[in-house]
Amino acid sequence: MLGWKFTSVTEIIDRKDWAGAFFSYQFFSMFFVSISGVLCYLEPSAAGGGISEIKAFLNGVNLTSFINFPVLVTKLVGMCFAVAAGLPIGKKGPIIHVGACVGAVVSKGNTLNTHGYDTSWYQFQDFRNDRSNRDFVTYGCAAGVAAVFRSPIGGVLVRYCCCCCNCYCCCYYCTHVHGM
Amino acid sequence: MACNLPLSLACVAQFALEEGSSFWSGTITFRAFVCAMVAFLTVSLMCSDGSMGTSNVNSLFVFGHFVDLVDNRTNFRTYEIFIFILLGISGGVIGTVFNLINKHVSMYHAKHTTTTSKRFIHLFTFTFVMACISFLLPLCWQKCTRKPTDEEMADWTAEEVDSIDGLVRFQCSEGYYNEMASLYFCPFDASIRNLFHFREYKGSTNPSFSAGPLILFFLTYFLMAACTAGLKVPMGLFVPSLLAGAAYGRLWGHVLNSAFPGYVADSGTYSLLGAAAINGGVTRMTISMTIIMLETAGNMTYLLPLMVTFGAARYSGNALSDGIYDITLYLKDLPFLQSSLHSLGLLNFNSVTEIMAIPPVTFNEVTKVRVVYEALKTTTHNGFPILDNNGRLRGLMLRKTLCTLLDLKVFSVPLNPSQQKQRVMSPEMQAEADRMAKEGKVAVQLASAGTVFYDRLEKSYPNFPVVDKIDLNEDQQVSE
C-alpha cells in the first residue's frame, strides 16, 4: 500500500502538478487512516501500543478483553492501514501484541467473544488454564519479535526484559552490567 | 577477533540468567526458543527469492547488514566508546522528554477527547498535519544534492550501494536527490536504511545528509511521534524511536566529521547507536534490545557499543523518569505491581480490615450446601476462609471453585433409610456408625461425594459458572 501511494504521488509530481500531488497524498493518508480508525472504533482494545497490556497480563492481571481473536484481526489490519497512512508510528509493537493474541487464542480456544463461532478445540484441553494461557502468550510474543525483527534470540529475551516483572529485570540488569 | 571477549562475557551473562536464576523457567525459555525458531524459519522461507530457497541477505536483516568498512577493523575506535556513553546519556534525557510529552498528551486526550466524533476529528487532524509536514517540508527544501557516481561508490559495500536506490528524487532531476524527501517522503523503514547505510565520505563536496535536514527532520518527527499518544489506532513506538534516534546519531557523526577534519567517524555507526540511545531512553529495555539491534545489524562487533549505549541510556533515563511502558500502565490504571514501591512504608498503614470484609464469611470444613449457596448469592466475596472445628484457618476456597462444585452437584446427599441398609460399608465406617449409635447420636448417613480432580475444576475456563445460573432444589439444599 505504501509503495502504491508513493509511486502514484511521484507520478503526479513528475508532471509538476504540485497541488494535485498534495491533495492526492492527503487523500491517500485520510483514506487509509479512516479505515484504521473505524476498525479501532469497532474494537477499542486494538488501539494503542499493546506492549504495556502484555506486560500487565504476564504479571497476572487478567486482561482477557485485550488478548483475543477479534483484537488479533483488528490490530493486524488496522496497523497496516495506519502505517500506510504515513503516521509516525511503528508496526513492531502491534506485531508483538498480535503474536501474543495468537498464543492466547491457540491456548484458550473458547473465548466469550468470537462472534458466535465455537472455537473450542477439545484436543487441547490441557491448555485450558491460566498458567498455560500465560505461557502461550509468552511464546506468542517471542515468535512475534522473532518474525518482525528477524531476531529469534531477542524474541526469547523480550519475555524477560520487557514483559516480566521488574524485580527480575533488576537482577538481569545487574548481570548485564557485570557481563559488560 | 576483537569481538570474542565481550561476546563470551555476554554468554556468561546469558548463562547466569538461564542457570542461576530460580525465576527463569527453563521449560518456558526452551519453548519460547522453539517458537522463535519456527517463526524465524517461516520468515526465512517467505523471504527466499526462489533460487533453491536462498534468502536475500537484505531481507534477513531488517535495517540492513552492517559490514566492516575496512577488513579486520571495527567501524569505531575503542576510545569512541566514551563518545557512545555520552550519546547514550543524552539519549536517555531525550527519551525522558519523549515520555513526558507522551504522558501529558495522553492525559489531555483521556480528559478531553471522550466522544467518538472527537476521537475521529483528532485522528483526521493529526493525519492532516502529518501529511502536510511530510509533503511540504521536502517541497520547501529546494536544494538538490547530487547522487554519488559509480567511481565514488567503487569501494562501497553492496548494502551501501543499495541504499542509494532508497533516495527520493522528488522535484529534482535524474541523478539528484532531495535530502528532506529521502527522510520523509518514503516508507519509514526505507528512511532508517538510508540513515544507517548511506556512507558519508570525506574529501568530496557531497555530504550525504547534511545537518540542516537532519535537525529539521529530527525535531519535527520526534515531536509528532511523541504526540501520537491518545490516537485510536494500533501503533508502536519502536520504529519512531529508532528513526528519530538514527537521525540524531547521524547528526553526531556529521558534527564530529566536520568539526575535526581528518577524523573519520562512520556516520552509519553513529546512526545505529543514536537509534539505540533514543530507543533505550524511551523503552528502558537493555538486554533484549541489545540482542535485537545486534541481530538486525548483523555485525557482532557492535556488541560492546550497543551494550554501553543502552546501559547509559537506561541509567540516565531512569534517574529522570519511568519508562514509557510503566507510564502507559499507570495511565491505563492497570493494577500492576511495581518492583520498587517508592512508597513502601505506606503499606504499613493499610490494615487487613481495609482489604477484607468485616466479619469475614467463613465456612466449616463440612458445610451445608444451602449455607454456601446463600453466601455466594448474598455476598460478592471472591474467597471464603475455611475453618476447622476449633476455629483455626485451614485454607481459602475461591468463588469459582465453589460455583463449579455446585454446578457439578458434587456433594453428599442424605440417603433415605432403605438406601442406608443397602449400602455396603467398609469396616471402619461400620465401626464409626456403631460407636455413634452407642453414644445416642443419630448419624445421618451420607453418600460419599464424588472425587473431583483439578482439571475438571478448570475445564470450564475461562467462563466459570455463575451462582445465579445454578439451580438447586430443596432436597439438594439440605445436603452437605
XYZ file of C-alpha atoms in Angstrom, chain A:
180
model
C 0.000 0.000 0.000
C 2.809 2.372 0.856
C 4.542 1.617 -2.410
C 1.319 2.243 -4.306
C 0.822 5.534 -2.522
C 4.322 6.835 -3.126
C 4.586 5.727 -6.742
C 1.273 7.279 -7.684
C 2.104 10.543 -5.938
C 5.563 10.584 -7.513
C 3.999 10.230 -10.947
C 1.919 13.318 -10.310
C 4.993 15.158 -9.039
C 6.800 14.359 -12.272
C 4.055 16.236 -14.081
C 4.867 19.265 -11.876
C 1.309 19.275 -10.607
C 2.079 20.212 -7.004
C -1.477 20.892 -5.874
C -2.693 17.646 -7.382
C 0.121 15.719 -5.795
C -0.528 17.286 -2.428
C -4.238 16.564 -2.484
C -3.834 13.016 -3.688
C -1.274 12.472 -0.954
C -3.718 13.842 1.598
C -6.488 11.723 0.150
C -4.462 8.536 0.427
C -3.499 9.297 4.011
C -7.040 10.161 5.055
C -8.484 7.129 3.330
C -6.074 4.717 4.995
C -6.374 6.267 8.418
C -10.161 6.281 8.294
C -10.199 2.511 7.717
C -7.880 2.036 10.641
C -9.944 4.392 12.795
C -13.213 2.623 12.006
C -11.657 -0.728 12.853
C -10.474 0.588 16.188
C -13.881 2.106 16.818
C -15.366 -1.366 16.398
C -12.764 -2.990 18.631
C -11.384 -0.345 21.013
C -8.951 -2.749 22.650
C -6.891 -2.817 19.464
C -5.948 0.862 19.756
C -2.637 1.828 21.253
C 0.612 0.030 21.721
C -0.156 -3.280 23.315
C 3.153 -3.998 24.979
C 2.040 -2.473 28.268
C -1.029 -4.664 28.276
C 1.049 -7.749 27.638
C 3.415 -6.734 30.373
C 0.471 -6.450 32.747
C -1.044 -9.704 31.518
C 2.114 -11.685 32.020
C 2.371 -10.341 35.523
C -1.004 -11.656 36.499
C -3.547 -9.005 35.522
C -6.458 -10.724 33.860
C -6.968 -8.753 30.656
C -8.980 -11.150 28.533
C -10.562 -8.325 26.561
C -7.129 -7.274 25.283
C -5.942 -10.631 24.132
C -8.428 -12.474 21.961
C -9.302 -13.215 18.375
C -11.143 -10.032 17.271
C -8.311 -7.922 18.649
C -5.868 -10.015 16.648
C -7.588 -9.362 13.334
C -8.371 -5.724 14.041
C -4.894 -4.963 15.214
C -3.239 -6.589 12.225
C -5.377 -4.908 9.579
C -5.660 -1.596 11.398
C -1.923 -1.422 11.896
C -1.240 -1.975 8.190
C -3.540 0.870 7.237
C -2.289 3.209 9.960
C 1.312 2.727 8.888
C 0.326 3.194 5.254
C -1.287 6.499 6.183
C 2.172 7.820 6.974
C 1.638 8.399 10.661
C 4.827 8.424 12.727
C 4.036 5.101 14.343
C 5.727 1.756 14.453
C 4.486 -1.644 13.456
C 6.687 -3.695 15.749
C 4.722 -3.184 18.971
C 1.382 -4.232 17.442
C 3.019 -7.282 15.872
C 4.187 -8.392 19.300
C 0.639 -7.925 20.563
C -0.656 -9.912 17.588
C 1.779 -12.698 18.412
C 0.516 -12.711 21.980
C -3.072 -12.874 20.723
C -2.225 -15.863 18.550
C -0.762 -17.605 21.573
C -3.791 -16.817 23.680
C -6.266 -17.915 21.030
C -4.474 -21.202 20.469
C -4.357 -21.863 24.169
C -7.743 -20.613 25.201
C -9.879 -21.921 22.392
C -13.316 -20.934 23.519
C -13.429 -17.255 24.177
C -16.552 -15.358 25.032
C -16.112 -13.017 22.163
C -15.732 -14.858 18.876
C -18.997 -13.594 17.419
C -20.801 -16.835 17.981
C -18.253 -19.158 16.436
C -17.320 -22.069 18.597
C -13.561 -22.223 18.591
C -13.180 -24.712 21.375
C -10.747 -27.376 20.342
C -11.134 -30.228 22.678
C -7.863 -31.871 21.812
C -6.067 -29.026 23.564
C -7.918 -29.389 26.798
C -4.759 -29.453 28.875
C -4.068 -25.868 27.902
C -7.314 -24.519 29.328
C -5.983 -22.884 32.419
C -4.494 -19.555 33.320
C -0.990 -20.810 33.607
C -0.835 -22.388 30.169
C -2.573 -19.378 28.755
C 0.090 -17.085 30.125
C 2.855 -19.310 28.864
C 1.332 -19.361 25.407
C 1.123 -15.594 25.370
C 4.818 -15.601 26.176
C 5.589 -17.905 23.278
C 3.465 -15.746 21.010
C 5.456 -12.672 21.991
C 8.709 -14.431 21.322
C 7.520 -15.561 17.908
C 6.248 -12.062 17.119
C 9.580 -10.434 17.886
C 11.455 -13.156 16.066
C 9.354 -12.606 12.967
C 9.292 -8.854 12.909
C 12.901 -8.116 13.802
C 14.272 -11.359 12.321
C 15.743 -11.742 15.767
C 14.920 -15.073 17.414
C 17.135 -14.781 20.463
C 15.955 -11.239 21.049
C 12.429 -12.597 20.977
C 13.185 -15.080 23.701
C 14.791 -12.358 25.775
C 11.988 -9.863 25.372
C 9.858 -12.013 27.605
C 12.244 -11.294 30.407
C 13.290 -7.765 29.748
C 10.050 -6.143 28.803
C 7.348 -8.473 29.878
C 8.439 -9.949 33.128
C 8.234 -8.322 36.464
C 10.794 -5.625 37.027
C 12.160 -7.257 40.113
C 13.535 -9.983 37.890
C 14.671 -7.403 35.414
C 16.772 -5.607 38.016
C 18.666 -8.798 38.598
C 19.117 -9.297 34.880
C 20.273 -5.746 34.528
C 22.957 -6.310 37.135
C 24.105 -9.367 35.268
C 24.087 -7.360 32.072
C 26.363 -4.725 33.616
C 28.631 -7.365 35.027
C 28.788 -9.062 31.682
C 29.894 -5.797 30.170
